[in-house]
Amino acid sequence: MTWYALQHKPAQGDRAVEHLQNQGITCFYPKITVEKIKAGKRSKKLEPLFPGYLFVKLEQTDPMWSKLRSTRGVLRVVGFANKPAPIADEVIEHIKDSLHTVAEQGGIKPGQSVELNEGPFQGLEAIFQAYDGEERAIVLIGFMQKQQAVKVPVSSINRQI
Protein backbone atom coordinates (compact mmCIF):
# COMPACT_ATOMS: atom_id res chain seq x y z
CA MET A 1 0.00 0.00 0.00
CA THR A 2 1.17 3.50 -0.85
CA TRP A 3 0.42 6.97 0.48
CA TYR A 4 -1.23 9.59 -1.74
CA ALA A 5 -2.28 13.20 -1.14
CA LEU A 6 -5.86 14.39 -1.46
CA GLN A 7 -6.99 17.97 -1.65
CA HIS A 8 -10.06 18.61 0.46
CA LYS A 9 -12.72 21.28 0.08
CA PRO A 10 -12.15 24.48 2.07
CA ALA A 11 -12.70 23.95 5.83
CA GLN A 12 -13.81 20.34 5.27
CA GLY A 13 -10.67 18.38 6.17
CA ASP A 14 -12.16 16.74 9.25
CA ARG A 15 -15.32 15.90 7.34
CA ALA A 16 -13.31 14.30 4.52
CA VAL A 17 -11.28 12.22 7.00
CA GLU A 18 -14.43 11.06 8.77
CA HIS A 19 -16.10 9.93 5.53
CA LEU A 20 -12.93 8.30 4.19
CA GLN A 21 -12.45 6.36 7.43
CA ASN A 22 -16.10 5.28 7.31
CA GLN A 23 -15.22 3.65 3.97
CA GLY A 24 -12.27 1.82 5.58
CA ILE A 25 -9.53 4.01 4.08
CA THR A 26 -6.41 4.71 6.15
CA CYS A 27 -6.01 8.49 6.54
CA PHE A 28 -3.36 10.81 7.93
CA TYR A 29 -4.37 14.43 8.56
CA PRO A 30 -1.47 16.00 10.47
CA LYS A 31 -2.33 18.88 12.80
CA ILE A 32 -0.24 21.07 15.07
CA THR A 33 -1.08 23.38 17.94
CA VAL A 34 -0.62 26.99 16.89
CA GLU A 35 -0.53 29.90 19.28
CA LYS A 36 -2.62 32.81 18.03
CA ILE A 37 -3.07 36.31 19.37
CA LYS A 38 -6.49 37.80 18.86
CA ALA A 39 -7.56 41.09 20.44
CA GLY A 40 -4.40 41.01 22.58
CA LYS A 41 -5.14 37.55 24.04
CA ARG A 42 -3.14 34.41 23.41
CA SER A 43 -4.98 31.24 22.52
CA LYS A 44 -3.93 27.84 21.24
CA LYS A 45 -5.67 26.29 18.28
CA LEU A 46 -5.22 22.97 16.48
CA GLU A 47 -4.62 23.60 12.77
CA PRO A 48 -3.70 21.37 9.81
CA LEU A 49 0.01 21.17 9.07
CA PHE A 50 -0.78 21.22 5.34
CA PRO A 51 -3.91 23.35 4.95
CA GLY A 52 -6.16 21.93 2.26
CA TYR A 53 -4.49 18.50 2.09
CA LEU A 54 -4.61 15.09 3.75
CA PHE A 55 -3.03 11.73 3.02
CA VAL A 56 -4.59 8.34 2.28
CA LYS A 57 -3.01 4.90 2.03
CA LEU A 58 -4.31 2.69 -0.79
CA GLU A 59 -3.27 0.02 -3.25
CA GLN A 60 -3.29 1.19 -6.88
CA THR A 61 -5.71 -1.61 -7.71
CA ASP A 62 -8.09 -0.81 -4.83
CA PRO A 63 -11.70 -0.33 -6.00
CA MET A 64 -12.02 2.60 -3.55
CA TRP A 65 -10.24 4.90 -6.05
CA SER A 66 -13.50 5.37 -7.93
CA LYS A 67 -15.24 6.52 -4.73
CA LEU A 68 -12.57 9.01 -3.59
CA ARG A 69 -13.68 11.99 -5.67
CA SER A 70 -17.32 11.58 -4.65
CA THR A 71 -16.51 11.33 -0.92
CA ARG A 72 -17.90 14.26 1.07
CA GLY A 73 -15.23 16.88 1.68
CA VAL A 74 -12.78 15.55 -0.93
CA LEU A 75 -11.99 17.86 -3.85
CA ARG A 76 -9.45 15.88 -5.87
CA VAL A 77 -6.56 13.43 -5.83
CA VAL A 78 -3.19 15.15 -6.16
CA GLY A 79 -1.38 13.83 -9.20
CA PHE A 80 0.56 14.48 -12.37
CA ALA A 81 -0.47 13.62 -15.92
CA ASN A 82 -3.81 12.29 -14.62
CA LYS A 83 -2.06 9.77 -12.36
CA PRO A 84 -2.05 9.93 -8.56
CA ALA A 85 1.36 11.00 -7.22
CA PRO A 86 2.67 8.42 -4.70
CA ILE A 87 4.36 9.63 -1.51
CA ALA A 88 7.17 7.56 0.01
CA ASP A 89 6.49 5.93 3.39
CA GLU A 90 9.67 7.59 4.69
CA VAL A 91 8.19 11.05 4.04
CA ILE A 92 5.02 10.25 6.01
CA GLU A 93 7.07 8.69 8.83
CA HIS A 94 9.28 11.79 8.96
CA ILE A 95 6.18 14.01 9.23
CA LYS A 96 4.79 11.81 12.03
CA ASP A 97 8.13 11.88 13.90
CA SER A 98 8.35 15.66 13.50
CA LEU A 99 4.83 16.06 14.91
CA HIS A 100 5.82 14.11 18.03
CA THR A 101 8.94 16.23 18.47
CA VAL A 102 6.98 19.48 18.14
CA ALA A 103 4.34 18.25 20.61
CA GLU A 104 7.02 17.31 23.16
CA GLN A 105 8.85 20.62 22.90
CA GLY A 106 5.83 22.89 23.04
CA GLY A 107 6.43 26.55 23.77
CA ILE A 108 8.48 28.25 26.45
CA LYS A 109 6.86 27.83 29.83
CA PRO A 110 7.17 30.10 32.89
CA GLY A 111 10.18 29.18 35.00
CA GLN A 112 12.20 27.74 32.09
CA SER A 113 15.77 28.87 31.53
CA VAL A 114 16.35 30.88 28.37
CA GLU A 115 19.33 32.57 26.79
CA LEU A 116 19.16 36.06 25.34
CA ASN A 117 20.70 36.08 21.87
CA GLU A 118 20.55 39.77 20.91
CA GLY A 119 20.34 43.26 22.36
CA PRO A 120 22.09 44.69 25.41
CA PHE A 121 21.61 41.46 27.40
CA GLN A 122 23.04 39.18 24.69
CA GLY A 123 24.64 36.02 26.08
CA LEU A 124 22.96 36.27 29.49
CA GLU A 125 20.89 33.49 30.94
CA ALA A 126 17.43 34.41 32.17
CA ILE A 127 14.27 32.83 33.53
CA PHE A 128 11.19 33.13 31.33
CA GLN A 129 8.21 34.65 33.18
CA ALA A 130 5.43 35.43 30.70
CA TYR A 131 4.52 36.73 27.28
CA ASP A 132 3.75 40.44 27.09
CA GLY A 133 1.69 40.93 23.96
CA GLU A 134 2.51 39.45 20.59
CA GLU A 135 6.20 40.24 20.24
CA ARG A 136 7.58 40.73 23.75
CA ALA A 137 8.38 38.51 26.72
CA ILE A 138 9.14 39.21 30.34
CA VAL A 139 12.27 37.48 31.65
CA LEU A 140 14.17 37.64 34.95
CA ILE A 141 17.88 38.36 34.77
CA GLY A 142 20.38 38.48 37.61
CA PHE A 143 21.54 42.08 37.88
CA MET A 144 23.21 43.81 40.83
CA GLN A 145 22.68 40.76 43.07
CA LYS A 146 18.96 40.88 42.42
CA GLN A 147 16.46 39.34 39.98
CA GLN A 148 15.22 42.05 37.62
CA ALA A 149 12.20 41.68 35.35
CA VAL A 150 13.05 42.85 31.82
CA LYS A 151 10.88 43.02 28.68
CA VAL A 152 12.64 41.68 25.58
CA PRO A 153 11.58 40.75 22.03
CA VAL A 154 10.37 37.14 21.82
CA SER A 155 12.73 36.68 18.85
CA SER A 156 15.71 37.39 21.13
CA ILE A 157 15.22 34.41 23.45
CA ASN A 158 16.29 30.81 22.97
CA ARG A 159 14.94 28.05 25.14
CA GLN A 160 17.68 26.08 26.84
CA ILE A 161 17.35 22.33 26.64
JSON list of C-alpha atoms in Angstrom, two decimals:
[
{"chain": "A", "resi": 1, "resn": "MET", "atom": "CA", "xyz": [0.00, 0.00, 0.00]},
{"chain": "A", "resi": 2, "resn": "THR", "atom": "CA", "xyz": [1.17, 3.50, -0.85]},
{"chain": "A", "resi": 3, "resn": "TRP", "atom": "CA", "xyz": [0.42, 6.97, 0.48]},
{"chain": "A", "resi": 4, "resn": "TYR", "atom": "CA", "xyz": [-1.23, 9.59, -1.74]},
{"chain": "A", "resi": 5, "resn": "ALA", "atom": "CA", "xyz": [-2.28, 13.20, -1.14]},
{"chain": "A", "resi": 6, "resn": "LEU", "atom": "CA", "xyz": [-5.86, 14.39, -1.46]},
{"chain": "A", "resi": 7, "resn": "GLN", "atom": "CA", "xyz": [-6.99, 17.97, -1.65]},
{"chain": "A", "resi": 8, "resn": "HIS", "atom": "CA", "xyz": [-10.06, 18.61, 0.46]},
{"chain": "A", "resi": 9, "resn": "LYS", "atom": "CA", "xyz": [-12.72, 21.28, 0.08]},
{"chain": "A", "resi": 10, "resn": "PRO", "atom": "CA", "xyz": [-12.15, 24.48, 2.07]},
{"chain": "A", "resi": 11, "resn": "ALA", "atom": "CA", "xyz": [-12.70, 23.95, 5.83]},
{"chain": "A", "resi": 12, "resn": "GLN", "atom": "CA", "xyz": [-13.81, 20.34, 5.27]},
{"chain": "A", "resi": 13, "resn": "GLY", "atom": "CA", "xyz": [-10.67, 18.38, 6.17]},
{"chain": "A", "resi": 14, "resn": "ASP", "atom": "CA", "xyz": [-12.16, 16.74, 9.25]},
{"chain": "A", "resi": 15, "resn": "ARG", "atom": "CA", "xyz": [-15.32, 15.90, 7.34]},
{"chain": "A", "resi": 16, "resn": "ALA", "atom": "CA", "xyz": [-13.31, 14.30, 4.52]},
{"chain": "A", "resi": 17, "resn": "VAL", "atom": "CA", "xyz": [-11.28, 12.22, 7.00]},
{"chain": "A", "resi": 18, "resn": "GLU", "atom": "CA", "xyz": [-14.43, 11.06, 8.77]},
{"chain": "A", "resi": 19, "resn": "HIS", "atom": "CA", "xyz": [-16.10, 9.93, 5.53]},
{"chain": "A", "resi": 20, "resn": "LEU", "atom": "CA", "xyz": [-12.93, 8.30, 4.19]},
{"chain": "A", "resi": 21, "resn": "GLN", "atom": "CA", "xyz": [-12.45, 6.36, 7.43]},
{"chain": "A", "resi": 22, "resn": "ASN", "atom": "CA", "xyz": [-16.10, 5.28, 7.31]},
{"chain": "A", "resi": 23, "resn": "GLN", "atom": "CA", "xyz": [-15.22, 3.65, 3.97]},
{"chain": "A", "resi": 24, "resn": "GLY", "atom": "CA", "xyz": [-12.27, 1.82, 5.58]},
{"chain": "A", "resi": 25, "resn": "ILE", "atom": "CA", "xyz": [-9.53, 4.01, 4.08]},
{"chain": "A", "resi": 26, "resn": "THR", "atom": "CA", "xyz": [-6.41, 4.71, 6.15]},
{"chain": "A", "resi": 27, "resn": "CYS", "atom": "CA", "xyz": [-6.01, 8.49, 6.54]},
{"chain": "A", "resi": 28, "resn": "PHE", "atom": "CA", "xyz": [-3.36, 10.81, 7.93]},
{"chain": "A", "resi": 29, "resn": "TYR", "atom": "CA", "xyz": [-4.37, 14.43, 8.56]},
{"chain": "A", "resi": 30, "resn": "PRO", "atom": "CA", "xyz": [-1.47, 16.00, 10.47]},
{"chain": "A", "resi": 31, "resn": "LYS", "atom": "CA", "xyz": [-2.33, 18.88, 12.80]},
{"chain": "A", "resi": 32, "resn": "ILE", "atom": "CA", "xyz": [-0.24, 21.07, 15.07]},
{"chain": "A", "resi": 33, "resn": "THR", "atom": "CA", "xyz": [-1.08, 23.38, 17.94]},
{"chain": "A", "resi": 34, "resn": "VAL", "atom": "CA", "xyz": [-0.62, 26.99, 16.89]},
{"chain": "A", "resi": 35, "resn": "GLU", "atom": "CA", "xyz": [-0.53, 29.90, 19.28]},
{"chain": "A", "resi": 36, "resn": "LYS", "atom": "CA", "xyz": [-2.62, 32.81, 18.03]},
{"chain": "A", "resi": 37, "resn": "ILE", "atom": "CA", "xyz": [-3.07, 36.31, 19.37]},
{"chain": "A", "resi": 38, "resn": "LYS", "atom": "CA", "xyz": [-6.49, 37.80, 18.86]},
{"chain": "A", "resi": 39, "resn": "ALA", "atom": "CA", "xyz": [-7.56, 41.09, 20.44]},
{"chain": "A", "resi": 40, "resn": "GLY", "atom": "CA", "xyz": [-4.40, 41.01, 22.58]},
{"chain": "A", "resi": 41, "resn": "LYS", "atom": "CA", "xyz": [-5.14, 37.55, 24.04]},
{"chain": "A", "resi": 42, "resn": "ARG", "atom": "CA", "xyz": [-3.14, 34.41, 23.41]},
{"chain": "A", "resi": 43, "resn": "SER", "atom": "CA", "xyz": [-4.98, 31.24, 22.52]},
{"chain": "A", "resi": 44, "resn": "LYS", "atom": "CA", "xyz": [-3.93, 27.84, 21.24]},
{"chain": "A", "resi": 45, "resn": "LYS", "atom": "CA", "xyz": [-5.67, 26.29, 18.28]},
{"chain": "A", "resi": 46, "resn": "LEU", "atom": "CA", "xyz": [-5.22, 22.97, 16.48]},
{"chain": "A", "resi": 47, "resn": "GLU", "atom": "CA", "xyz": [-4.62, 23.60, 12.77]},
{"chain": "A", "resi": 48, "resn": "PRO", "atom": "CA", "xyz": [-3.70, 21.37, 9.81]},
{"chain": "A", "resi": 49, "resn": "LEU", "atom": "CA", "xyz": [0.01, 21.17, 9.07]},
{"chain": "A", "resi": 50, "resn": "PHE", "atom": "CA", "xyz": [-0.78, 21.22, 5.34]},
{"chain": "A", "resi": 51, "resn": "PRO", "atom": "CA", "xyz": [-3.91, 23.35, 4.95]},
{"chain": "A", "resi": 52, "resn": "GLY", "atom": "CA", "xyz": [-6.16, 21.93, 2.26]},
{"chain": "A", "resi": 53, "resn": "TYR", "atom": "CA", "xyz": [-4.49, 18.50, 2.09]},
{"chain": "A", "resi": 54, "resn": "LEU", "atom": "CA", "xyz": [-4.61, 15.09, 3.75]},
{"chain": "A", "resi": 55, "resn": "PHE", "atom": "CA", "xyz": [-3.03, 11.73, 3.02]},
{"chain": "A", "resi": 56, "resn": "VAL", "atom": "CA", "xyz": [-4.59, 8.34, 2.28]},
{"chain": "A", "resi": 57, "resn": "LYS", "atom": "CA", "xyz": [-3.01, 4.90, 2.03]},
{"chain": "A", "resi": 58, "resn": "LEU", "atom": "CA", "xyz": [-4.31, 2.69, -0.79]},
{"chain": "A", "resi": 59, "resn": "GLU", "atom": "CA", "xyz": [-3.27, 0.02, -3.25]},
{"chain": "A", "resi": 60, "resn": "GLN", "atom": "CA", "xyz": [-3.29, 1.19, -6.88]},
{"chain": "A", "resi": 61, "resn": "THR", "atom": "CA", "xyz": [-5.71, -1.61, -7.71]},
{"chain": "A", "resi": 62, "resn": "ASP", "atom": "CA", "xyz": [-8.09, -0.81, -4.83]},
{"chain": "A", "resi": 63, "resn": "PRO", "atom": "CA", "xyz": [-11.70, -0.33, -6.00]},
{"chain": "A", "resi": 64, "resn": "MET", "atom": "CA", "xyz": [-12.02, 2.60, -3.55]},
{"chain": "A", "resi": 65, "resn": "TRP", "atom": "CA", "xyz": [-10.24, 4.90, -6.05]},
{"chain": "A", "resi": 66, "resn": "SER", "atom": "CA", "xyz": [-13.50, 5.37, -7.93]},
{"chain": "A", "resi": 67, "resn": "LYS", "atom": "CA", "xyz": [-15.24, 6.52, -4.73]},
{"chain": "A", "resi": 68, "resn": "LEU", "atom": "CA", "xyz": [-12.57, 9.01, -3.59]},
{"chain": "A", "resi": 69, "resn": "ARG", "atom": "CA", "xyz": [-13.68, 11.99, -5.67]},
{"chain": "A", "resi": 70, "resn": "SER", "atom": "CA", "xyz": [-17.32, 11.58, -4.65]},
{"chain": "A", "resi": 71, "resn": "THR", "atom": "CA", "xyz": [-16.51, 11.33, -0.92]},
{"chain": "A", "resi": 72, "resn": "ARG", "atom": "CA", "xyz": [-17.90, 14.26, 1.07]},
{"chain": "A", "resi": 73, "resn": "GLY", "atom": "CA", "xyz": [-15.23, 16.88, 1.68]},
{"chain": "A", "resi": 74, "resn": "VAL", "atom": "CA", "xyz": [-12.78, 15.55, -0.93]},
{"chain": "A", "resi": 75, "resn": "LEU", "atom": "CA", "xyz": [-11.99, 17.86, -3.85]},
{"chain": "A", "resi": 76, "resn": "ARG", "atom": "CA", "xyz": [-9.45, 15.88, -5.87]},
{"chain": "A", "resi": 77, "resn": "VAL", "atom": "CA", "xyz": [-6.56, 13.43, -5.83]},
{"chain": "A", "resi": 78, "resn": "VAL", "atom": "CA", "xyz": [-3.19, 15.15, -6.16]},
{"chain": "A", "resi": 79, "resn": "GLY", "atom": "CA", "xyz": [-1.38, 13.83, -9.20]},
{"chain": "A", "resi": 80, "resn": "PHE", "atom": "CA", "xyz": [0.56, 14.48, -12.37]},
{"chain": "A", "resi": 81, "resn": "ALA", "atom": "CA", "xyz": [-0.47, 13.62, -15.92]},
{"chain": "A", "resi": 82, "resn": "ASN", "atom": "CA", "xyz": [-3.81, 12.29, -14.62]},
{"chain": "A", "resi": 83, "resn": "LYS", "atom": "CA", "xyz": [-2.06, 9.77, -12.36]},
{"chain": "A", "resi": 84, "resn": "PRO", "atom": "CA", "xyz": [-2.05, 9.93, -8.56]},
{"chain": "A", "resi": 85, "resn": "ALA", "atom": "CA", "xyz": [1.36, 11.00, -7.22]},
{"chain": "A", "resi": 86, "resn": "PRO", "atom": "CA", "xyz": [2.67, 8.42, -4.70]},
{"chain": "A", "resi": 87, "resn": "ILE", "atom": "CA", "xyz": [4.36, 9.63, -1.51]},
{"chain": "A", "resi": 88, "resn": "ALA", "atom": "CA", "xyz": [7.17, 7.56, 0.01]},
{"chain": "A", "resi": 89, "resn": "ASP", "atom": "CA", "xyz": [6.49, 5.93, 3.39]},
{"chain": "A", "resi": 90, "resn": "GLU", "atom": "CA", "xyz": [9.67, 7.59, 4.69]},
{"chain": "A", "resi": 91, "resn": "VAL", "atom": "CA", "xyz": [8.19, 11.05, 4.04]},
{"chain": "A", "resi": 92, "resn": "ILE", "atom": "CA", "xyz": [5.02, 10.25, 6.01]},
{"chain": "A", "resi": 93, "resn": "GLU", "atom": "CA", "xyz": [7.07, 8.69, 8.83]},
{"chain": "A", "resi": 94, "resn": "HIS", "atom": "CA", "xyz": [9.28, 11.79, 8.96]},
{"chain": "A", "resi": 95, "resn": "ILE", "atom": "CA", "xyz": [6.18, 14.01, 9.23]},
{"chain": "A", "resi": 96, "resn": "LYS", "atom": "CA", "xyz": [4.79, 11.81, 12.03]},
{"chain": "A", "resi": 97, "resn": "ASP", "atom": "CA", "xyz": [8.13, 11.88, 13.90]},
{"chain": "A", "resi": 98, "resn": "SER", "atom": "CA", "xyz": [8.35, 15.66, 13.50]},
{"chain": "A", "resi": 99, "resn": "LEU", "atom": "CA", "xyz": [4.83, 16.06, 14.91]},
{"chain": "A", "resi": 100, "resn": "HIS", "atom": "CA", "xyz": [5.82, 14.11, 18.03]},
{"chain": "A", "resi": 101, "resn": "THR", "atom": "CA", "xyz": [8.94, 16.23, 18.47]},
{"chain": "A", "resi": 102, "resn": "VAL", "atom": "CA", "xyz": [6.98, 19.48, 18.14]},
{"chain": "A", "resi": 103, "resn": "ALA", "atom": "CA", "xyz": [4.34, 18.25, 20.61]},
{"chain": "A", "resi": 104, "resn": "GLU", "atom": "CA", "xyz": [7.02, 17.31, 23.16]},
{"chain": "A", "resi": 105, "resn": "GLN", "atom": "CA", "xyz": [8.85, 20.62, 22.90]},
{"chain": "A", "resi": 106, "resn": "GLY", "atom": "CA", "xyz": [5.83, 22.89, 23.04]},
{"chain": "A", "resi": 107, "resn": "GLY", "atom": "CA", "xyz": [6.43, 26.55, 23.77]},
{"chain": "A", "resi": 108, "resn": "ILE", "atom": "CA", "xyz": [8.48, 28.25, 26.45]},
{"chain": "A", "resi": 109, "resn": "LYS", "atom": "CA", "xyz": [6.86, 27.83, 29.83]},
{"chain": "A", "resi": 110, "resn": "PRO", "atom": "CA", "xyz": [7.17, 30.10, 32.89]},
{"chain": "A", "resi": 111, "resn": "GLY", "atom": "CA", "xyz": [10.18, 29.18, 35.00]},
{"chain": "A", "resi": 112, "resn": "GLN", "atom": "CA", "xyz": [12.20, 27.74, 32.09]},
{"chain": "A", "resi": 113, "resn": "SER", "atom": "CA", "xyz": [15.77, 28.87, 31.53]},
{"chain": "A", "resi": 114, "resn": "VAL", "atom": "CA", "xyz": [16.35, 30.88, 28.37]},
{"chain": "A", "resi": 115, "resn": "GLU", "atom": "CA", "xyz": [19.33, 32.57, 26.79]},
{"chain": "A", "resi": 116, "resn": "LEU", "atom": "CA", "xyz": [19.16, 36.06, 25.34]},
{"chain": "A", "resi": 117, "resn": "ASN", "atom": "CA", "xyz": [20.70, 36.08, 21.87]},
{"chain": "A", "resi": 118, "resn": "GLU", "atom": "CA", "xyz": [20.55, 39.77, 20.91]},
{"chain": "A", "resi": 119, "resn": "GLY", "atom": "CA", "xyz": [20.34, 43.26, 22.36]},
{"chain": "A", "resi": 120, "resn": "PRO", "atom": "CA", "xyz": [22.09, 44.69, 25.41]},
{"chain": "A", "resi": 121, "resn": "PHE", "atom": "CA", "xyz": [21.61, 41.46, 27.40]},
{"chain": "A", "resi": 122, "resn": "GLN", "atom": "CA", "xyz": [23.04, 39.18, 24.69]},
{"chain": "A", "resi": 123, "resn": "GLY", "atom": "CA", "xyz": [24.64, 36.02, 26.08]},
{"chain": "A", "resi": 124, "resn": "LEU", "atom": "CA", "xyz": [22.96, 36.27, 29.49]},
{"chain": "A", "resi": 125, "resn": "GLU", "atom": "CA", "xyz": [20.89, 33.49, 30.94]},
{"chain": "A", "resi": 126, "resn": "ALA", "atom": "CA", "xyz": [17.43, 34.41, 32.17]},
{"chain": "A", "resi": 127, "resn": "ILE", "atom": "CA", "xyz": [14.27, 32.83, 33.53]},
{"chain": "A", "resi": 128, "resn": "PHE", "atom": "CA", "xyz": [11.19, 33.13, 31.33]},
{"chain": "A", "resi": 129, "resn": "GLN", "atom": "CA", "xyz": [8.21, 34.65, 33.18]},
{"chain": "A", "resi": 130, "resn": "ALA", "atom": "CA", "xyz": [5.43, 35.43, 30.70]},
{"chain": "A", "resi": 131, "resn": "TYR", "atom": "CA", "xyz": [4.52, 36.73, 27.28]},
{"chain": "A", "resi": 132, "resn": "ASP", "atom": "CA", "xyz": [3.75, 40.44, 27.09]},
{"chain": "A", "resi": 133, "resn": "GLY", "atom": "CA", "xyz": [1.69, 40.93, 23.96]},
{"chain": "A", "resi": 134, "resn": "GLU", "atom": "CA", "xyz": [2.51, 39.45, 20.59]},
{"chain": "A", "resi": 135, "resn": "GLU", "atom": "CA", "xyz": [6.20, 40.24, 20.24]},
{"chain": "A", "resi": 136, "resn": "ARG", "atom": "CA", "xyz": [7.58, 40.73, 23.75]},
{"chain": "A", "resi": 137, "resn": "ALA", "atom": "CA", "xyz": [8.38, 38.51, 26.72]},
{"chain": "A", "resi": 138, "resn": "ILE", "atom": "CA", "xyz": [9.14, 39.21, 30.34]},
{"chain": "A", "resi": 139, "resn": "VAL", "atom": "CA", "xyz": [12.27, 37.48, 31.65]},
{"chain": "A", "resi": 140, "resn": "LEU", "atom": "CA", "xyz": [14.17, 37.64, 34.95]},
{"chain": "A", "resi": 141, "resn": "ILE", "atom": "CA", "xyz": [17.88, 38.36, 34.77]},
{"chain": "A", "resi": 142, "resn": "GLY", "atom": "CA", "xyz": [20.38, 38.48, 37.61]},
{"chain": "A", "resi": 143, "resn": "PHE", "atom": "CA", "xyz": [21.54, 42.08, 37.88]},
{"chain": "A", "resi": 144, "resn": "MET", "atom": "CA", "xyz": [23.21, 43.81, 40.83]},
{"chain": "A", "resi": 145, "resn": "GLN", "atom": "CA", "xyz": [22.68, 40.76, 43.07]},
{"chain": "A", "resi": 146, "resn": "LYS", "atom": "CA", "xyz": [18.96, 40.88, 42.42]},
{"chain": "A", "resi": 147, "resn": "GLN", "atom": "CA", "xyz": [16.46, 39.34, 39.98]},
{"chain": "A", "resi": 148, "resn": "GLN", "atom": "CA", "xyz": [15.22, 42.05, 37.62]},
{"chain": "A", "resi": 149, "resn": "ALA", "atom": "CA", "xyz": [12.20, 41.68, 35.35]},
{"chain": "A", "resi": 150, "resn": "VAL", "atom": "CA", "xyz": [13.05, 42.85, 31.82]},
{"chain": "A", "resi": 151, "resn": "LYS", "atom": "CA", "xyz": [10.88, 43.02, 28.68]},
{"chain": "A", "resi": 152, "resn": "VAL", "atom": "CA", "xyz": [12.64, 41.68, 25.58]},
{"chain": "A", "resi": 153, "resn": "PRO", "atom": "CA", "xyz": [11.58, 40.75, 22.03]},
{"chain": "A", "resi": 154, "resn": "VAL", "atom": "CA", "xyz": [10.37, 37.14, 21.82]},
{"chain": "A", "resi": 155, "resn": "SER", "atom": "CA", "xyz": [12.73, 36.68, 18.85]},
{"chain": "A", "resi": 156, "resn": "SER", "atom": "CA", "xyz": [15.71, 37.39, 21.13]},
{"chain": "A", "resi": 157, "resn": "ILE", "atom": "CA", "xyz": [15.22, 34.41, 23.45]},
{"chain": "A", "resi": 158, "resn": "ASN", "atom": "CA", "xyz": [16.29, 30.81, 22.97]},
{"chain": "A", "resi": 159, "resn": "ARG", "atom": "CA", "xyz": [14.94, 28.05, 25.14]},
{"chain": "A", "resi": 160, "resn": "GLN", "atom": "CA", "xyz": [17.68, 26.08, 26.84]},
{"chain": "A", "resi": 161, "resn": "ILE", "atom": "CA", "xyz": [17.35, 22.33, 26.64]}
]
